[in-house]
């Protein structure tokens, strides 16, 4: 079922050249990595997008980082050329650049598409597309023909306006900033699902990401959030998790506890601060 990437020369082939990857039937992972530096190391983060294709229509979940639009567009067109149903919907988990930064260009490039999810404020940036925005609330579903995309509770979120997405057919959860963790290009993790990246220390990288990007996890009891996450996963019977920044999770039972371990560990440490800073003295 999974289109396993060929391992030969994988490190030398940019991930943008190896996508799309089908992570569940009709669910395609697209986009590219973003290089970041932290504690002297080169981390890669994903700003992934996913295309969910039904019998009649497809929905794009997230738009990718603004720099990735040419890659996202190429991946989408490759899928449509293969006969995947046309793009009718765009769902973004929240209003942050790596998630919705390509929104205007998607709506422009695919003039029949509608923006769905939380749509607050987008009409202020794109008044020309206001008539193509449809708000969703928890439990609302978009019918794609044989499957639907549902808005579900965003347990680990960045903004208050966040919704998570859920594919009702293959039971794929799209948690936006939930399950966020970086990976190492040098170790060949790019384009792998979490269970294939055996050398990736998931508790460590998920703790780092929480430290850098989800400040509120320092001030909350993450045991409560992790329990709620378990509850959501059980209630929806989630089979696959497709995070925007982390590697997709295809063995929920084995991998989710490792990510939760990182969230709980990060919550107990003081905030380390954002990306590498040059000290004021050194900069002079
Ligand atoms: Zn994010
Ligand atoms: Zn990478």
Tab-separated table of N, CA and C in Angstrom, residues 94 96 156-159 177-180 206 208-219 222 263 266 271:
chain	number	residue	atom	x	y	z
A	94	UNK	N	-4.746	25.985	10.399
A	94	UNK	CA	-4.768	27.286	11.076
A	94	UNK	C	-4.003	28.328	10.274
A	96	UNK	N	-1.300	30.104	9.993
A	96	UNK	CA	0.125	30.360	10.178
A	96	UNK	C	0.801	30.012	8.867
A	156	UNK	N	-3.768	19.270	20.407
A	156	UNK	CA	-2.485	19.987	20.542
A	156	UNK	C	-2.468	21.022	19.429
A	157	UNK	N	-2.646	22.275	19.771
A	157	UNK	CA	-2.815	23.266	18.715
A	157	UNK	C	-1.896	24.458	18.941
A	158	UNK	N	-1.771	25.213	17.868
A	158	UNK	CA	-0.984	26.428	17.932
A	158	UNK	C	-1.914	27.603	18.224
A	159	UNK	N	-2.912	27.800	17.375
A	159	UNK	CA	-3.833	28.930	17.549
A	159	UNK	C	-5.205	28.438	17.991
A	177	UNK	N	-0.215	21.207	13.801
A	177	UNK	CA	0.970	21.315	14.653
A	177	UNK	C	1.062	20.214	15.708
A	178	UNK	N	0.087	19.341	15.791
A	178	UNK	CA	0.222	18.171	16.661
A	178	UNK	C	1.243	17.233	16.018
A	179	UNK	N	1.930	16.452	16.801
A	179	UNK	CA	2.932	15.493	16.288
A	179	UNK	C	3.984	16.204	15.434
A	180	UNK	N	4.439	17.352	15.948
A	180	UNK	CA	5.439	18.146	15.234
A	180	UNK	C	6.824	17.741	15.717
A	206	UNK	N	10.603	15.620	19.249
A	206	UNK	CA	9.286	16.223	19.511
A	206	UNK	C	9.376	17.167	20.704
A	208	UNK	N	12.028	19.002	21.354
A	208	UNK	CA	12.665	20.209	20.802
A	208	UNK	C	11.652	21.079	20.079
A	209	UNK	N	10.796	20.450	19.271
A	209	UNK	CA	9.827	21.216	18.496
A	209	UNK	C	8.830	21.912	19.429
A	210	UNK	N	8.398	21.188	20.461
A	210	UNK	CA	7.448	21.794	21.411
A	210	UNK	C	8.103	23.008	22.074
A	211	UNK	N	9.393	22.870	22.372
A	211	UNK	CA	10.121	23.961	23.011
A	211	UNK	C	10.177	25.193	22.110
A	212	UNK	N	10.393	24.956	20.814
A	212	UNK	CA	10.566	26.072	19.886
A	212	UNK	C	9.249	26.669	19.408
A	213	UNK	N	8.223	25.849	19.282
A	213	UNK	CA	7.043	26.307	18.556
A	213	UNK	C	5.754	26.338	19.367
A	214	UNK	N	5.681	25.583	20.449
A	214	UNK	CA	4.412	25.507	21.184
A	214	UNK	C	4.653	25.930	22.636
A	215	UNK	N	4.819	27.250	22.832
A	215	UNK	CA	5.235	27.760	24.145
A	215	UNK	C	4.278	27.349	25.268
A	216	UNK	N	2.979	27.245	24.944
A	216	UNK	CA	1.988	26.994	25.996
A	216	UNK	C	2.162	25.633	26.653
A	217	UNK	N	2.873	24.727	25.950
A	217	UNK	CA	3.063	23.399	26.549
A	217	UNK	C	3.943	23.481	27.808
A	218	UNK	N	4.620	24.622	27.999
A	218	UNK	CA	5.431	24.819	29.209
A	218	UNK	C	4.568	25.117	30.427
A	219	UNK	N	3.343	25.542	30.174
A	219	UNK	CA	2.497	26.032	31.265
A	219	UNK	C	1.248	25.180	31.465
A	222	UNK	N	0.737	18.445	30.546
A	222	UNK	CA	0.664	17.726	29.272
A	222	UNK	C	0.129	16.301	29.432
A	263	UNK	N	6.597	15.437	24.478
A	263	UNK	CA	5.759	16.568	24.914
A	263	UNK	C	5.806	16.711	26.431
A	266	UNK	N	9.308	18.000	27.508
A	266	UNK	CA	9.513	19.425	27.195
A	266	UNK	C	8.779	20.297	28.197
A	271	UNK	N	11.694	27.132	29.018
A	271	UNK	CA	11.782	27.400	27.584
A	271	UNK	C	13.228	27.718	27.202
